[in-house]
Coordinates of C-alpha atoms and ligand atoms in Angstrom, one line a residue:
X1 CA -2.3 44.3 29.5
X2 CA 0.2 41.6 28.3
X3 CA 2.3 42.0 25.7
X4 CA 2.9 39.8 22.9
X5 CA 6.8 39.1 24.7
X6 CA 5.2 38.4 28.0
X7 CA 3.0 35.8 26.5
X8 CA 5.7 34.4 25.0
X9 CA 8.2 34.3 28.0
X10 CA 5.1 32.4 29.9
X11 CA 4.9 29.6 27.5
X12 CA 7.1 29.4 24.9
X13 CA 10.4 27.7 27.6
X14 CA 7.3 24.8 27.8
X15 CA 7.3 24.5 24.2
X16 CA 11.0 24.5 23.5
X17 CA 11.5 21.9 26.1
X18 CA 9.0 19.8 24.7
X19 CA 9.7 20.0 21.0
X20 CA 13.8 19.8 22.2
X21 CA 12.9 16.5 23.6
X22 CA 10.7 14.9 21.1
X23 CA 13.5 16.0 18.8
X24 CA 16.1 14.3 20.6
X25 CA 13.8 11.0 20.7
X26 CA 13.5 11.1 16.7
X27 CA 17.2 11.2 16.2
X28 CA 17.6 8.2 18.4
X29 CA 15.0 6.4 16.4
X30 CA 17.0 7.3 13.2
X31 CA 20.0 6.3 14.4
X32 CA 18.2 3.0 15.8
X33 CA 17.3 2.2 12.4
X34 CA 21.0 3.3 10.9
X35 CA 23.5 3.0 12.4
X36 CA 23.0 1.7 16.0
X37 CA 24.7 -1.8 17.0
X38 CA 22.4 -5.0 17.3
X39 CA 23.3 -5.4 20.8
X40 CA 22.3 -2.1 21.6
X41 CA 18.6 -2.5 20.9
X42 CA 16.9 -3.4 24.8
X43 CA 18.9 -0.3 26.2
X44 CA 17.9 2.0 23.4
X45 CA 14.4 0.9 23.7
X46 CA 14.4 1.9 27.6
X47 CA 16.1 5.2 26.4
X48 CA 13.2 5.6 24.5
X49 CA 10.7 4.8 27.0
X50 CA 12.2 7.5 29.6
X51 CA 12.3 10.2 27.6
X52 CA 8.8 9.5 26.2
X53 CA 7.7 9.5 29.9
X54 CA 9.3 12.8 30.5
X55 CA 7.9 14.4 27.5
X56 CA 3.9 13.3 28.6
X57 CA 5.1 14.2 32.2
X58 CA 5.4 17.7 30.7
X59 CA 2.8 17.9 28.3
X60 CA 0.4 16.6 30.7
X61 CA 2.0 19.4 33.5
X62 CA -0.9 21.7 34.9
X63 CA 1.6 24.7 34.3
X64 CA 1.4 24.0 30.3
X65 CA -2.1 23.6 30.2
X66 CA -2.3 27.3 33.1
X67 CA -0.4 28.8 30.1
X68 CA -2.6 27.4 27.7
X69 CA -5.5 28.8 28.9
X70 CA -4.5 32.1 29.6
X71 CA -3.1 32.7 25.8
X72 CA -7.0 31.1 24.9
X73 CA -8.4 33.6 26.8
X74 CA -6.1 36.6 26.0
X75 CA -7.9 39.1 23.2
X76 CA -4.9 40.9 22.3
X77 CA -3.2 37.7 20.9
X78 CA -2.2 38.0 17.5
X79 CA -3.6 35.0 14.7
X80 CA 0.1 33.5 14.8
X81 CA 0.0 33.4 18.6
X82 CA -3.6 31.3 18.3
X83 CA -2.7 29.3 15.6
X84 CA 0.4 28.0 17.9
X85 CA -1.8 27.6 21.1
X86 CA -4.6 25.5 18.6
X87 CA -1.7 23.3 17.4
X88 CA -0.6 22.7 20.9
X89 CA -3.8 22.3 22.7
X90 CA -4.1 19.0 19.7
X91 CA -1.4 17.4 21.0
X92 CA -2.1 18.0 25.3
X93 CA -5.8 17.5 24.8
X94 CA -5.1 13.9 23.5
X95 CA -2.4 13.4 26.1
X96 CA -4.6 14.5 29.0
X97 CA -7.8 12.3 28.4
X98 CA -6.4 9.0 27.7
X99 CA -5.5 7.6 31.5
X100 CA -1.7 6.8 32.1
X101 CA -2.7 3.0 32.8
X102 CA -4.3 3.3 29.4
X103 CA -1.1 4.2 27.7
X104 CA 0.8 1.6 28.8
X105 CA -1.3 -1.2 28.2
X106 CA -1.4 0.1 24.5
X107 CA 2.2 0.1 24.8
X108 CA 3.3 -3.0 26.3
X109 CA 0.5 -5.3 24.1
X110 CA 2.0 -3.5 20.9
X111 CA 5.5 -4.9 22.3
X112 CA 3.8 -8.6 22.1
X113 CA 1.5 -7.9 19.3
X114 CA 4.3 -7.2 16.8
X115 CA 6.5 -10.3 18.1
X116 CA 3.1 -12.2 17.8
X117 CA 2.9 -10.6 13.9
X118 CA 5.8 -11.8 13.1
X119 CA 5.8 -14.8 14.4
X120 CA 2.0 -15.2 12.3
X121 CA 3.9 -14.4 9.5
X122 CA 6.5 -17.1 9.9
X123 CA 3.7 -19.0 10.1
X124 CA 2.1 -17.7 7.4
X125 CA -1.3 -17.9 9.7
X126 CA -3.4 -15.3 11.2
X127 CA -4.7 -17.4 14.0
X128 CA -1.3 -16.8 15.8
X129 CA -1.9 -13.0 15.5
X130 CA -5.8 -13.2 16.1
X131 CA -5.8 -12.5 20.0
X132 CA -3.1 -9.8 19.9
X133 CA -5.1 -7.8 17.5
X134 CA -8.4 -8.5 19.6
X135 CA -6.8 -7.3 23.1
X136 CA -5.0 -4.2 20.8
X137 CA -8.9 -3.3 19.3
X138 CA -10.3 -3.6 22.5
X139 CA -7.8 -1.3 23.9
X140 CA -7.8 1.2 21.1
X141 CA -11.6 1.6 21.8
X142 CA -11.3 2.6 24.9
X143 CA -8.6 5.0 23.9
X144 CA -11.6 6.0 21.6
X145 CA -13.9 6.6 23.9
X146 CA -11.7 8.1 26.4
X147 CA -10.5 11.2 23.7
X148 CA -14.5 11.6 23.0
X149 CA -16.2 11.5 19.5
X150 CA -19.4 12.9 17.9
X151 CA -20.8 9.9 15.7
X152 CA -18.3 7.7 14.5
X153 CA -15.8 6.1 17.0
X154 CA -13.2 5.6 14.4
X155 CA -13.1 9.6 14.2
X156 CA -11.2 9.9 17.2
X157 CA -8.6 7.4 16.2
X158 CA -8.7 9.5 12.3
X159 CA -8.2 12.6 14.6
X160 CA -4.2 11.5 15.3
X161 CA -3.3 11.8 12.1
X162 CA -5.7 13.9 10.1
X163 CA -7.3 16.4 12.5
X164 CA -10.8 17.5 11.6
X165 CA -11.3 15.1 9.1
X166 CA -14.3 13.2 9.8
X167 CA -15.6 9.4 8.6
X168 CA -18.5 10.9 7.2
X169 CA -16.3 13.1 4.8
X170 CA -13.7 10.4 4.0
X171 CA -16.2 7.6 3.1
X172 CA -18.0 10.1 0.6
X173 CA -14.8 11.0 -1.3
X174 CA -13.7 7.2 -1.3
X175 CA -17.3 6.2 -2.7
X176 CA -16.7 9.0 -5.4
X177 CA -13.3 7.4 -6.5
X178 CA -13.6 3.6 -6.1
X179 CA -15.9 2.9 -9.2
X180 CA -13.2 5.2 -11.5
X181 CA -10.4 3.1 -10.2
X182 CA -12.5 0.1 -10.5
X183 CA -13.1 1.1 -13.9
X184 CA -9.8 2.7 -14.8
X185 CA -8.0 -0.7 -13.6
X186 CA -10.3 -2.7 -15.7
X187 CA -10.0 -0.8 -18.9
X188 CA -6.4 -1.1 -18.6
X189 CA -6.5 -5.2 -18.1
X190 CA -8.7 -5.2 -21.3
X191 CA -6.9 -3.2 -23.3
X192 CA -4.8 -6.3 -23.7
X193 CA -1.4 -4.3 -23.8
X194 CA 1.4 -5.5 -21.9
X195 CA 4.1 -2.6 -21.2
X196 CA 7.4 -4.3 -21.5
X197 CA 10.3 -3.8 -18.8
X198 CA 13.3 -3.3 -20.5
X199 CA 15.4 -3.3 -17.1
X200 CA 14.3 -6.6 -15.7
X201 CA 17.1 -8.9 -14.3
X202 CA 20.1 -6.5 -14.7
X203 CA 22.7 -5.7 -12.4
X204 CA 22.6 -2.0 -11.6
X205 CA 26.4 -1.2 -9.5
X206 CA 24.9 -0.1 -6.1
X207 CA 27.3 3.0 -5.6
X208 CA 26.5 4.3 -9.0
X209 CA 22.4 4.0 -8.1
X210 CA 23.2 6.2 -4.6
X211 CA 25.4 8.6 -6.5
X212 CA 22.5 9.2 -8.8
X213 CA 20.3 9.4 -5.3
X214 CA 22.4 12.3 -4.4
X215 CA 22.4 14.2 -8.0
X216 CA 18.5 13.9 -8.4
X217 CA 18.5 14.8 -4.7
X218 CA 20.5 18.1 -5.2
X219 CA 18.5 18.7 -7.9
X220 CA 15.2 19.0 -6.0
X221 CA 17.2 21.4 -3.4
X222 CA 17.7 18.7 -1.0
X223 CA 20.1 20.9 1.8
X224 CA 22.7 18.8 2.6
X225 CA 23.9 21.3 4.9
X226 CA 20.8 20.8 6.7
X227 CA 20.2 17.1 6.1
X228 CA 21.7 13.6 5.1
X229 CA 20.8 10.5 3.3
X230 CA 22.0 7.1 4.7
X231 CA 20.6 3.5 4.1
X232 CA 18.3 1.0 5.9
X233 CA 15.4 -1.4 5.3
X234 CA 12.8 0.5 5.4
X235 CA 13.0 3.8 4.0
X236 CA 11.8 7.1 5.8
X237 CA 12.0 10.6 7.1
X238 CA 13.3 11.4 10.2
X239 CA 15.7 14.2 12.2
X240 CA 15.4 16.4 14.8
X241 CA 12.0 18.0 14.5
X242 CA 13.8 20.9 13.3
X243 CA 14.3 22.8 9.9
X244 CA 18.1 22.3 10.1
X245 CA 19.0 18.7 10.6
X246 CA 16.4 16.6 8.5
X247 CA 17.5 12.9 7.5
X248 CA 16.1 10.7 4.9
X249 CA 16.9 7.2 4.0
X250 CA 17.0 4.6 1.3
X251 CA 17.3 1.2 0.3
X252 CA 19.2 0.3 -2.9
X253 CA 18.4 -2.8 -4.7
X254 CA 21.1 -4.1 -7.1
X255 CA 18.4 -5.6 -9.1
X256 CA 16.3 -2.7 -9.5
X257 CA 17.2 0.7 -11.0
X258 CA 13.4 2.7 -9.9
X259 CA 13.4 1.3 -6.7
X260 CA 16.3 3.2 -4.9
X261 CA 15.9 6.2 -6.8
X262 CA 12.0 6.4 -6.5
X263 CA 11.9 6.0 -2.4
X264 CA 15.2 8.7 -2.2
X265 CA 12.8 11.1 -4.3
X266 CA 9.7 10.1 -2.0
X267 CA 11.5 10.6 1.3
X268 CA 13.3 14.0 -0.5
X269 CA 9.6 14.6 -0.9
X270 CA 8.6 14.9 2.9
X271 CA 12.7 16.2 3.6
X272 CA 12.0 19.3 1.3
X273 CA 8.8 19.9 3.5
X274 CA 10.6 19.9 6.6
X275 CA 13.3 22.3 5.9
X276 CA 11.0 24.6 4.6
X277 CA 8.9 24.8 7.8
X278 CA 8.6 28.4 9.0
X279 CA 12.3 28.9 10.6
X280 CA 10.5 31.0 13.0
X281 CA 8.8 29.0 14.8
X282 CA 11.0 26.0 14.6
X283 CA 10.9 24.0 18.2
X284 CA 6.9 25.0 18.6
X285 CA 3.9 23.1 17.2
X286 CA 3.4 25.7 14.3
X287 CA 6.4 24.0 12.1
X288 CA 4.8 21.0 12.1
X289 CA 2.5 19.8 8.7
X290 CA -1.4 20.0 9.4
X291 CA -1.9 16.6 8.6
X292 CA -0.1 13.2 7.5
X293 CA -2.1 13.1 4.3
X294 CA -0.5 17.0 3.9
X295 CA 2.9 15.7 4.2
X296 CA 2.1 12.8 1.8
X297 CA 1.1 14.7 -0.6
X298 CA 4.5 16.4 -1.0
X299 CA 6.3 13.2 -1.1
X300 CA 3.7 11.3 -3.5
X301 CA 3.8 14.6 -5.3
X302 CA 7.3 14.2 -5.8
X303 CA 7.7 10.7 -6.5
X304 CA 4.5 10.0 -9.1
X305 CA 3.9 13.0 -10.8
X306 CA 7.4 14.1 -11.4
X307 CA 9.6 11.2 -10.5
X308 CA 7.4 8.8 -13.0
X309 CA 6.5 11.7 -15.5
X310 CA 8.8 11.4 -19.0
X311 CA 10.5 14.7 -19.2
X312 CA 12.1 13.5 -15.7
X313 CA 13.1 10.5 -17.3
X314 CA 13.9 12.2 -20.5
X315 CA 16.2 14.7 -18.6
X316 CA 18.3 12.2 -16.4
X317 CA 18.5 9.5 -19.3
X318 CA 22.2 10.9 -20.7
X319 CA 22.9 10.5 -16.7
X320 CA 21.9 7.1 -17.0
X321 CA 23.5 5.7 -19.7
X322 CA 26.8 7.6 -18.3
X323 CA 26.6 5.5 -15.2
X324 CA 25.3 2.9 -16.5
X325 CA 26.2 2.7 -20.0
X326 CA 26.0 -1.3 -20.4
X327 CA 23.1 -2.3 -19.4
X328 CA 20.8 0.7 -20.6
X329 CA 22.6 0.7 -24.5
X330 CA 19.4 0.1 -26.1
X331 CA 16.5 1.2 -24.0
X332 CA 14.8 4.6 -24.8
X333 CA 13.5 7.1 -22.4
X334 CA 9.5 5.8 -23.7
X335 CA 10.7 2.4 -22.3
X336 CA 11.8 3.8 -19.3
X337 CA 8.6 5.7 -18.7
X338 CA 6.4 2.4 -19.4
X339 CA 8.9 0.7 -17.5
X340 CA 8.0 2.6 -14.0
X341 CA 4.0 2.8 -14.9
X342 CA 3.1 -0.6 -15.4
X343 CA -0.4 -0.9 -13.7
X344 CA -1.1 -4.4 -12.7
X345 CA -3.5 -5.4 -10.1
X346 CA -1.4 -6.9 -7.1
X347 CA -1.8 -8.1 -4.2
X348 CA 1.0 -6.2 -1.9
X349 CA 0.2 -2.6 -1.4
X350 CA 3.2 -1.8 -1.1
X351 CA 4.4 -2.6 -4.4
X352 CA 1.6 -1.4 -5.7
X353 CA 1.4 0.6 -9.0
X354 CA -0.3 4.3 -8.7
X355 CA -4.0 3.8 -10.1
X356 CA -4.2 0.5 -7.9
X357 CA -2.7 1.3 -4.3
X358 CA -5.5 3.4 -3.1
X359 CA -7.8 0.4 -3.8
X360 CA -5.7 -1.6 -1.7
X361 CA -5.7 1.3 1.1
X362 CA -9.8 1.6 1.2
X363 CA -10.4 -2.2 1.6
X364 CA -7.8 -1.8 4.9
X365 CA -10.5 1.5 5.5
X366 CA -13.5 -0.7 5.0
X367 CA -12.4 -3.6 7.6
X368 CA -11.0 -0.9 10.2
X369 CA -14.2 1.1 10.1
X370 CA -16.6 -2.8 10.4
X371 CA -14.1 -4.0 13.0
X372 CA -14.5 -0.2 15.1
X373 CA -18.6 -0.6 14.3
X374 CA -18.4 -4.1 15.8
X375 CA -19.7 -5.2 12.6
X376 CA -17.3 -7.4 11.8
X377 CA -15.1 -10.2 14.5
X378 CA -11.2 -10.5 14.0
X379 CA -11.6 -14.1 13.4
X380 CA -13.5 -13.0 10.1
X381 CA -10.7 -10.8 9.2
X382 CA -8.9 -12.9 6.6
X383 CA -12.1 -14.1 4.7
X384 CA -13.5 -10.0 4.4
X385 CA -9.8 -9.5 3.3
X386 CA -10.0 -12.1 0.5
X387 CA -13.7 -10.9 -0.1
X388 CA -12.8 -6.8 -1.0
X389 CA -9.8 -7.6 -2.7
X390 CA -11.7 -10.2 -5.2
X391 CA -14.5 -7.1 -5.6
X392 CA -12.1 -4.0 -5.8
X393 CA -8.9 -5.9 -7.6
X394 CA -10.0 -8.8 -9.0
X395 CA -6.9 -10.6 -7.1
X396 CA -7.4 -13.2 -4.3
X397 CA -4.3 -14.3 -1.7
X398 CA -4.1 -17.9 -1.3
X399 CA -2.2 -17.1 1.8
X400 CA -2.6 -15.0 4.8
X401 CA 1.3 -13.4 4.3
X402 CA -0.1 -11.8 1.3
X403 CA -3.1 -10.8 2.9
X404 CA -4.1 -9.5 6.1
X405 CA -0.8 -10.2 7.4
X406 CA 0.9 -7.8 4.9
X407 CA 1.4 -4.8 7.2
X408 CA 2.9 -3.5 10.3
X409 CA 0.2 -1.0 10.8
X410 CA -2.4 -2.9 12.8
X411 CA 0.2 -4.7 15.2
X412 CA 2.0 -0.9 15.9
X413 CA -1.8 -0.3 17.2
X414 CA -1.7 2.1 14.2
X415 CA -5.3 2.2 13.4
X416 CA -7.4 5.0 11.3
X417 CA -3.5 6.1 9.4
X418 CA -4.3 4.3 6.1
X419 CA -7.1 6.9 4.6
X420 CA -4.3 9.2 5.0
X421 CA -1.8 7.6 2.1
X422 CA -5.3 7.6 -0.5
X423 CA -5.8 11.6 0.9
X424 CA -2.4 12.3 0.0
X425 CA -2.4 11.4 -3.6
X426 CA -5.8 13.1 -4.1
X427 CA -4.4 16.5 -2.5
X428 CA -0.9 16.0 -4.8
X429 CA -3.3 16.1 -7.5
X430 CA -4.9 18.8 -6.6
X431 CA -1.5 20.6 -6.1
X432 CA -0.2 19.6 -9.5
X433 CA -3.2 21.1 -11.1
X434 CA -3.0 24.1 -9.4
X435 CA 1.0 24.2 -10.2
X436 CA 0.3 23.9 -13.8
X437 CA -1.7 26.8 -13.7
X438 CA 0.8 29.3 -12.2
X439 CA 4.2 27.1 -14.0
X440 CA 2.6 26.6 -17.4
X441 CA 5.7 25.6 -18.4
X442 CA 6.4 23.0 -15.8
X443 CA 7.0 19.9 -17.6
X444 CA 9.6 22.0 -20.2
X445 CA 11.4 23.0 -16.4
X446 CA 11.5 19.3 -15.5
X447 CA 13.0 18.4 -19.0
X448 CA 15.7 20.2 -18.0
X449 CA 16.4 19.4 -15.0
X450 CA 15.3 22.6 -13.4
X451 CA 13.3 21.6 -10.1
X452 CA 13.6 24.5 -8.2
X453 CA 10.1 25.9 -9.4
X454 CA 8.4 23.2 -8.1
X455 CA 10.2 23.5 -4.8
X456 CA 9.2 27.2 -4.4
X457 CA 6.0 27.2 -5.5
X458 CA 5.4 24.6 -2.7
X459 CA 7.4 26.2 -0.3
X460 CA 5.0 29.5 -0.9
X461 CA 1.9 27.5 -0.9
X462 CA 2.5 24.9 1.3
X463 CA 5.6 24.5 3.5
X464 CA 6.1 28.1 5.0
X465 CA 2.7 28.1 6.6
X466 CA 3.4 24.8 9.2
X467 CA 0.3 24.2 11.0
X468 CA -1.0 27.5 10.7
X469 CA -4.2 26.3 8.6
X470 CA -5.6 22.9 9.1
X471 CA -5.4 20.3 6.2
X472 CA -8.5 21.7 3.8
X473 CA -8.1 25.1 4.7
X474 CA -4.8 24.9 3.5
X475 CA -5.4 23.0 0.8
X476 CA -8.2 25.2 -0.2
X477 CA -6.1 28.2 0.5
X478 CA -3.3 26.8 -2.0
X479 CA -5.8 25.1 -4.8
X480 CA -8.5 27.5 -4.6
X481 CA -10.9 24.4 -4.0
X482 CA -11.7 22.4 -1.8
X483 CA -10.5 18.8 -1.5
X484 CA -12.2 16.2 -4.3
X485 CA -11.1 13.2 -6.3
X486 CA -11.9 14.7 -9.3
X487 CA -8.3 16.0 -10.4
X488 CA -6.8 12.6 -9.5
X489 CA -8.8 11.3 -11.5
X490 CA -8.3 13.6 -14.3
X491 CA -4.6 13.1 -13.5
X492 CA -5.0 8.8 -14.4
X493 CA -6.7 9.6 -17.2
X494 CA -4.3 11.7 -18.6
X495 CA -1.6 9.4 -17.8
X496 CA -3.1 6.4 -18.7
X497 CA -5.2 6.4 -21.1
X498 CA -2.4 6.9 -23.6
X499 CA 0.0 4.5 -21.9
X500 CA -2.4 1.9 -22.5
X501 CA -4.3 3.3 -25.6
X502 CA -7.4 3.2 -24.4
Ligands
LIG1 ZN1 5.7 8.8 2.7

């Protein structure tokens, strides 16, 4: 009989290897987007590509998939043990069935596909993008078809980022939502009232906004011992794959006071997740979230329902006006809180406000599921665009820049990873009502400044059990439910109903 150490001395050297490579390739894409010198960019990009080669050279390694099978087959492995071999057999599985040749044709047309983005968007024209996206679709069907679905090709493209969920599932709870939003967003443009922005065009001193950053920062229990915060132009999480070194950046806008401060609490959002992955099995599969809309959640959590709540405002006003005495003299902390909850249908996601993004996100959902059912051609992209946005937001682009060319997503070849942003705010939802229950006095906490609850309540719930669960069982295990729109919704109403007096 094996014991649980000989199990472990067969496979977990595979695992540390891997993980110790993929974290090695995450701090060079950090430092890529930090601190990296232009000129440097072709040789870090073939940097890149070697070690990615190496790392599906071993995944793909019969030896892996030997040990694999064994700890599959073994009766005396213990639930930790399976959960770690289910988590691992994810990412080989999908590594295994897609043919090499396949892999890099994805990757070499998404080199020329984003230049051709780019250069659409100079153009302001999607015609210039238009065969790109058609050879990339074409491709990322027969990566489809290659990993193997049961109904719905678009499943197996979903199954990257949100394992288990299916179409079927996501297109119910999306039906369920979009006439409340619909709704919502219309009560709200007819309620007449216009919130008023007291902090339009002011100068806010950049190094003040980043040493606020790194107060509110230290506040949620950011470990700085175990993490950083730098700056670039597109903010996001990234590190080494590991508990202990977890970096987040920012961008700070001199014209904005929310802007910095909201994407540091965001991006502090998904940070505070990974350093409270199990310690245990850092540099395996089990410290990794379930799920992108999982790790969303944590970071939308953060960032809507505390970061634009008014006892968080309330609390860090005297802060404010400390650092920025000027130019907040006479604004109060109920103009602050209108200030960073103005809904207004728009037509950047992006920039959206928190009742309208996931309307933008489901019309990206509808086109990506027409365009995998061959029920809709690229070339009628732009016009099915303009179409869903008239119907769900009442907003039409006059130009493609604003429309279908607005994200990166589709040119990365990232199809299927925009239900997961919708998915995250319904699960934070879910989590905040939940929260509530066991911290009834959560938002006195938050009025003063005292974060900590919130971090180990999810840390309990959420964070220490890695990939142990997938997505709704955790969720279900945390919330007691499983996953519905209905306490988002509960959540808008709450908030703006009030805010809008309607
Ligand atoms: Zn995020």
């Amino acid at each position: 009989m094996m014991t649980t150490n000989d199990r472990a001395a067969r496979i977990l050297p595979l695992v540390h290897e891997l993980k110790d490579i993929a974290g090695v390739m995450n701090i060079l894409s950090w430092d890529q987007e930090t601190y990296m010198p232009a000129k440097a960019a072709s040789v870090r990009a073939q940097q890149l590509a070697t070690l990615q080669g190496i790392y599906h050279e071993r995944l793909t390694a019969p030896p892996l998939g030997e040990a694999i099978a064994t700890l599959e087959a073994d009766p005396d492995a213990t639930e930790t043990e399976r959960a770690m071999v289910r988590s691992l057999r994810l990412e080989r599985d999908r590594a295994v069935k897609v043919p090499a040749r396949l892999v890099r044709a994805i990757a070499e047309t998404q080199v020329i596909a984003l230049e051709a983005w780019r250069e659409a968007r100079r153009m302001r024209d999607f015609v210039v993008f238009r065969p790109h996206l058609e050879k990339l679709l074409s491709l990322k069907r027969e990566q489809a078809d290659a990993i193997g679905y049961e109904g719905e090709r678009y499943n197996a493209l979903l199954e990257a980022y949100e394992p288990g969920l299916r179409v079927a599932c996501l297109g119910e709870l999306f039906a369920a939502l979009r006439p409340r939003l619909v709704s919502l967003v219309q009560a709200i443009g007819g309620s007449g009232r216009q919130l008023r922005n007291p902090l339009a065009n002011r100068r806010f001193d950049p190094d003040k906004q980043w040493e606020l950053t790194l107060r509110v920062l230290a506040d949620m229990g950011f470990d700085f011992g175990a993490g950083r915060q730098d700056r670039s132009t597109h903010p996001f999480t990234g590190g080494a794959n590991h508990p202990h070194d977890v970096r987040i950046t920012t961008r700070i806008d001199p014209g904005s006071l929310v802007s910095g401060l909201m994407s540091s609490v965001h991006e502090a959002g998904h940070a505070l997740y990974e350093q409270g992955l199990p310690l245990a099995h850092a540099r395996t599969y089990l410290a990794q979230a379930p799920s992108c809309s999982v790790h969303e959640s944590q970071s939308r959590f953060w960032e809507n329902m505390i970061g634009r709540s008014l006892p968080f405002w309330s609390h860090y006003l005297p802060e404010l006006r400390r650092l920025f005495g000027a130019e907040l003299q006479s604004v109060s902390v109920e103009d602050l809180y209108a200030a960073v909850n103005t809904v207004r249908p728009s037509l950047i996601r992006v920039e959206a406000d928190e009742v309208t993004y996931n309307l933008h996100v489901m019309v990206r959902f509808e086109l990506e599921l027409a365009l995998l059912r061959d029920d809709l051609r690229p070339a009628d992209l732009p016009d099915s665009w303009r179409k869903l946005m008239d119907e769900y937001l009442g907003v039409v682009p006059t130009s493609d820049l604003d429309g279908v060319l607005q994200d990166i997503h589709w040119a990365c070849g990232d199809i299927g990873y925009f239900p997961s942003y919708t998915l995250g705010n319904i699960i934070s939802a879910m989590l905040l009502e939940k929260m509530l229950g066991d911290i009834p006095a959560l938002w006195e906490l938050v009025g003063r400044g005292e974060l900590r609850p919130i971090v180990e309540w999810q840390r309990a719930n959420i964070h220490v059990h890695g990939f142990r669960y997938r997505a709704e069982e955790l969720v279900e295990r945390a919330t007691g439910r499983r996953i519905c729109e209905s306490p988002f919704i509960d959540y808008l109403d709450k908030k703006y109903r009030p805010l809008y007096g309607i």
